[in-house]
Structures are given as C-alpha cells and as structure tokens.
CSV table of C-alpha atoms in Angstrom, one decimal:
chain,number,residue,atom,x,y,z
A,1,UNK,CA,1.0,58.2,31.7
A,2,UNK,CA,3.4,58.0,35.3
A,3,UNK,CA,4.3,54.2,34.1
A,4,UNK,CA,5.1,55.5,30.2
A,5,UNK,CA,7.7,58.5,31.4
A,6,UNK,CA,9.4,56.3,33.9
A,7,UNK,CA,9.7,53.3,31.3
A,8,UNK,CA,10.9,55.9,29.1
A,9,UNK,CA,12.8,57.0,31.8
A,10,UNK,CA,14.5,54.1,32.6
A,11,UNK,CA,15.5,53.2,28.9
A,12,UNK,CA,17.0,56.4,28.6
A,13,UNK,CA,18.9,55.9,31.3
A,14,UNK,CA,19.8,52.6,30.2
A,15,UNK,CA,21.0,53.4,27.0
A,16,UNK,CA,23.6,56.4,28.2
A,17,UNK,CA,24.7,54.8,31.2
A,18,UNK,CA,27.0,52.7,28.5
A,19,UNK,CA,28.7,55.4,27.1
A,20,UNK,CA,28.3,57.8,29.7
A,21,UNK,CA,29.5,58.2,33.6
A,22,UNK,CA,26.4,57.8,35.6
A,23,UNK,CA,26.8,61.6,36.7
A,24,UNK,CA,26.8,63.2,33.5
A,25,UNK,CA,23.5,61.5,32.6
A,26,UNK,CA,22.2,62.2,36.3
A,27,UNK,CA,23.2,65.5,34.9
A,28,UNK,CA,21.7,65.6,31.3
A,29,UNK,CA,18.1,64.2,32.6
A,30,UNK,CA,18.0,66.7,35.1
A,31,UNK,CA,18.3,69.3,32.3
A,32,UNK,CA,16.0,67.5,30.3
A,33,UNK,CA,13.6,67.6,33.1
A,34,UNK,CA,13.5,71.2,33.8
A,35,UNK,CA,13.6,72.2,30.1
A,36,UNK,CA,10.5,69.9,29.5
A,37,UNK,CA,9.3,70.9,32.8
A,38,UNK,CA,9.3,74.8,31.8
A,39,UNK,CA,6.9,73.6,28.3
A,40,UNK,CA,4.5,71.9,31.0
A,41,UNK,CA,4.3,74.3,33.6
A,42,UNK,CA,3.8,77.2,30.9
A,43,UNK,CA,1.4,74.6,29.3
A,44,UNK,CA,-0.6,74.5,32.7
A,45,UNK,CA,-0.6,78.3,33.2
A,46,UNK,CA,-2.2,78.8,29.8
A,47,UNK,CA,-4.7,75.7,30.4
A,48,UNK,CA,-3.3,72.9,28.5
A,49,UNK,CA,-5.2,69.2,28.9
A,50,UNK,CA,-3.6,65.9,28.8
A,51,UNK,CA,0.0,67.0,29.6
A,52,UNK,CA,2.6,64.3,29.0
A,53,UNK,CA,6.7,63.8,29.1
A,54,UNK,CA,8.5,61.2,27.3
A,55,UNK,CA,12.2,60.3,26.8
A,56,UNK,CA,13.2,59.6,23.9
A,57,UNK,CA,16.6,58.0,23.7
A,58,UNK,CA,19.4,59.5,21.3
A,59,UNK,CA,16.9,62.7,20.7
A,60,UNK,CA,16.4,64.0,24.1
A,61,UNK,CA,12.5,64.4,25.6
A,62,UNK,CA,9.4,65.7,24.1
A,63,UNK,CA,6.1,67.1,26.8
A,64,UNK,CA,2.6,67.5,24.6
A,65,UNK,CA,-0.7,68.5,25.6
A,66,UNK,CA,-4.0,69.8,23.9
A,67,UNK,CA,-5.6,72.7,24.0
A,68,UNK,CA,-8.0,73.4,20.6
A,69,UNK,CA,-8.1,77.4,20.7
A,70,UNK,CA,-4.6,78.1,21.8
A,71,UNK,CA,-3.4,81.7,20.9
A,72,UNK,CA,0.0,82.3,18.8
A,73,UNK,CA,1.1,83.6,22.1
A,74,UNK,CA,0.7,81.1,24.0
A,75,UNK,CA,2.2,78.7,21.7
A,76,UNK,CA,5.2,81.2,21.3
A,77,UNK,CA,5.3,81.3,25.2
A,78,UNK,CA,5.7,77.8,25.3
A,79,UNK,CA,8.2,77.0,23.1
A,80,UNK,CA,10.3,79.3,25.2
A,81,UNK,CA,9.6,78.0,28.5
A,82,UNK,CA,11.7,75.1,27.8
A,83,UNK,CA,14.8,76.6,26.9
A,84,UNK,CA,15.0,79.9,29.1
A,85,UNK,CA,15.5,78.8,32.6
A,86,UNK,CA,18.0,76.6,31.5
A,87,UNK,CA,20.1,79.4,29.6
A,88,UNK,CA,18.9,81.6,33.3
A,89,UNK,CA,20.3,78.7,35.6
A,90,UNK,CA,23.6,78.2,33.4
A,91,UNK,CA,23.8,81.7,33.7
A,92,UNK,CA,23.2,82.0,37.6
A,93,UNK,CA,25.2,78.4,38.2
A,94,UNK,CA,28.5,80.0,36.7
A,95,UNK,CA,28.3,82.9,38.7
A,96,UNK,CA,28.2,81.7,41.6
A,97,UNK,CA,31.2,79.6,40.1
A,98,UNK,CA,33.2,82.9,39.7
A,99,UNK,CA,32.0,84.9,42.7
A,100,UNK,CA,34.2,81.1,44.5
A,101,UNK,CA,31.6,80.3,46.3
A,102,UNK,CA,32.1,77.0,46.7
A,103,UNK,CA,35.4,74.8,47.5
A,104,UNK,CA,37.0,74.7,44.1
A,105,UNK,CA,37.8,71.1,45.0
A,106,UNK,CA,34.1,70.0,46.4
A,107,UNK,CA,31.9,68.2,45.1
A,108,UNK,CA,29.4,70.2,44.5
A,109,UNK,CA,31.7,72.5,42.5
A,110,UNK,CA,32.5,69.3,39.9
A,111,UNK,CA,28.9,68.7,39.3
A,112,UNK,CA,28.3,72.5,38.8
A,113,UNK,CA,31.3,72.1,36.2
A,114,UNK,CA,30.0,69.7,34.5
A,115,UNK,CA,26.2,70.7,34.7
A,116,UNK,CA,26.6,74.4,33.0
A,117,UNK,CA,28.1,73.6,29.8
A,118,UNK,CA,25.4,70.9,29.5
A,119,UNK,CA,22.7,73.3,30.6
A,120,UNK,CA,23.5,76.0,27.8
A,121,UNK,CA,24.5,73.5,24.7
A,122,UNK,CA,21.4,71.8,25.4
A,123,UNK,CA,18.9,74.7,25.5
A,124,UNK,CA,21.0,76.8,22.7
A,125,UNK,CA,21.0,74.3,20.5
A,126,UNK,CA,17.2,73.6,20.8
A,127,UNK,CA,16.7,77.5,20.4
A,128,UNK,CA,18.1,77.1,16.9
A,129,UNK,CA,15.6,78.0,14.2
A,130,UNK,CA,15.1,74.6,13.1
A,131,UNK,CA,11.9,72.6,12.9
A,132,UNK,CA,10.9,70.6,15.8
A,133,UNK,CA,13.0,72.5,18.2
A,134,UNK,CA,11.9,75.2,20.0
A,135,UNK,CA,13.4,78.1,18.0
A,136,UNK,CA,12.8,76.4,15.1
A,137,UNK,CA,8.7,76.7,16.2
A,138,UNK,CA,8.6,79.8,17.6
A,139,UNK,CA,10.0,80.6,13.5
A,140,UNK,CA,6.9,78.8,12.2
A,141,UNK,CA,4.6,80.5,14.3
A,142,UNK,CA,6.1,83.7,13.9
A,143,UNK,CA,7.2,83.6,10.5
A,144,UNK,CA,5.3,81.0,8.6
A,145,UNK,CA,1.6,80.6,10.8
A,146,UNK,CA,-0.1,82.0,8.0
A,147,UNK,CA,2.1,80.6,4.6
A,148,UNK,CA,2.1,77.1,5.2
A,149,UNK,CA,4.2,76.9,2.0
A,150,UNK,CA,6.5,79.1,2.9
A,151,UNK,CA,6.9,77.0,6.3
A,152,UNK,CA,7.0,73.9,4.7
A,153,UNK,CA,10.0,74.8,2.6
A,154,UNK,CA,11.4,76.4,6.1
A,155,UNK,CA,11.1,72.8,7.6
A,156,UNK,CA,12.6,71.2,4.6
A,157,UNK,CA,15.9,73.5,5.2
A,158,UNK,CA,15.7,72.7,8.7
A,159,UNK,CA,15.6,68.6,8.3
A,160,UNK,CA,18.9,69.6,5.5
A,161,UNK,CA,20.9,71.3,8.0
A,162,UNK,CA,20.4,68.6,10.8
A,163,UNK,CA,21.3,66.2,7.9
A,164,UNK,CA,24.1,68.0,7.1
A,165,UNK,CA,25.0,69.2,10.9
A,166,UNK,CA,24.8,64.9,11.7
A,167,UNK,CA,27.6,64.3,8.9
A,168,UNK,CA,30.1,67.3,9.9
A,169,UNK,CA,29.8,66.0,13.4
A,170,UNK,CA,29.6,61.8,12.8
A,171,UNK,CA,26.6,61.5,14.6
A,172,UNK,CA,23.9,59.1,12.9
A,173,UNK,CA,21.2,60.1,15.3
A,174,UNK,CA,21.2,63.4,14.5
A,175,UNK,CA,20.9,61.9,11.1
A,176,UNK,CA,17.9,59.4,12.3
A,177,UNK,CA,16.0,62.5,13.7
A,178,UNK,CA,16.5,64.3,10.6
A,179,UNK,CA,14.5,62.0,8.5
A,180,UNK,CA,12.2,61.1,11.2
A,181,UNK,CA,11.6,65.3,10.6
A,182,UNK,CA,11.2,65.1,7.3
A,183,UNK,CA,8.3,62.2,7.2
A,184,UNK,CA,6.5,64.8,9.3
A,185,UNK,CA,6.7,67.0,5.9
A,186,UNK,CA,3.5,67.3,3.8
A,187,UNK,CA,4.3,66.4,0.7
C-alpha cells in the first residue's frame, strides 16, 4: 500500500509540476494530504480496516477503507473530516495573516498567501452536494440512504452539473470525472 500512494504520489507530482510552480503543488498536495488525512484519521477513530490513500492525477486523492456495519453517523462524520480542518486552517491561516504577524515580505507569508485560497476552494468545492464529493455523500446518506431511486436520480444531476460546470470553465477533466461518475450509476 506505502509503494501504491508514493507511485501515485510521484505521478501526481509529475504531472502538475508542468504546468504548475513547484510551490503551488508542494502546496496543493499538502492540502490534499490533510483533507484525505481527516477521512482516515476519522476512519480509524470509528474502526475502519484496510485504510488506503491514492492520488489520482487531474481529480485530486481518494482514502477508502472497510468497515461492514458502519453507522450513518459515522459515514456522515467521515465525509466531513476531510473538508473541515481545511476550511478551520484557511480560516486560522488568514488570521494570523491580518492580525500581521508575519513579515508581509517573508517567505512564510507568500506561501501562507498562496496556501489559503487553495485550502478553502479545494474543501468548498468538495463540500458541494454532488456525488462523489464529500457534500455530495453526506446528501445521499442524509437525504437518499433509504430511496435509492431518488439518490440515483440525485447522482445523475450531480454528474450533469460537473458536465456542465467542466464546459462553463474549459476544463475537460472535470468533464473526464463526470462520466467516470456516471459509469458508477446503476442503470
């Protein structure tokens, strides 16, 4: 499992370091390890087996694990452990930005800079109600646990707005992820 998240790792890397400044995708995997990181530290408290992280590059990261009699709780607590101490750091890392704390010309404070907006686009945008994200599963559990129909449908509107989110914005892997999505439909 170690060698498939660093060789995941490493092609991630690899494939944003071509477009990106090597600091801004420092940046971006340390956010996508502490949002995946909340999922599997929640995951642990609640007795989760076979944890794993993997990057995936162009869609972000995904951690799984198992656990057969998992409570809607639990699965609701989850979901949210990714995206809340992100939104709680952004939150803490630009006040400290305002109280001027820090050199305004440091280092520190550029990466800061940089790091916030990343930290809260990131985690708000997974927080939107749209199946796989996060708030798009805390919906299904909430909402749809018992109508699978009526969650099905949900899902179906959620691969059509990431469709039509990846056109507005010109971004074809948003458009890839959608229809990876909807092959994870039931017919």
């Amino acid at each position: 499992r170690r060698t498939m998240v660093l060789a995941s790792l490493a092609l991630f890397i690899a494939v944003y370091v071509t477009s990106l400044d090597i600091q801004t995708v420092l940046i971006f995997v340390a956010v996508l390890l502490l949002h995946e990181g909340g999922h599997v530290l929640a995951m642990k408290l609640f007795g989760y087996r076979n944890m794993a992280m993997l990057f995936i590059p162009f869609l972000g990261a995904l951690a799984t694990a198992r656990k057969d009699d998992a409570t809607l709780t639990e699965k609701v607590w989850i979901s949210l452990a990714g995206p809340l101490p992100g939104l709680c750091l952004a939150v803490l890392l630009s006040a400290i930005l305002q109280m001027g704390w820090l050199d305004p010309s440091g280092t520190v404070t550029a990466w800061l800079a940089e790091a916030i907006p990343i930290l809260l686009l990131l985690n708000l945008f997974t927080l939107l109600p749209m199946y796989p994200l996060d708030g798009g599963q805390v919906a299904d559990l909430l909402l749809f646990s018992r109508r699978p129909y009526l969650g099905s449908v949900f899902k179906a509107f959620g691969v059509a707005a990431l469709v039509l989110i990846s056109l507005l914005m010109s971004q074809p892997m948003l458009f890839v992820s959608a229809v990876l999505i909807g092959s994870t439909l039931p017919t």
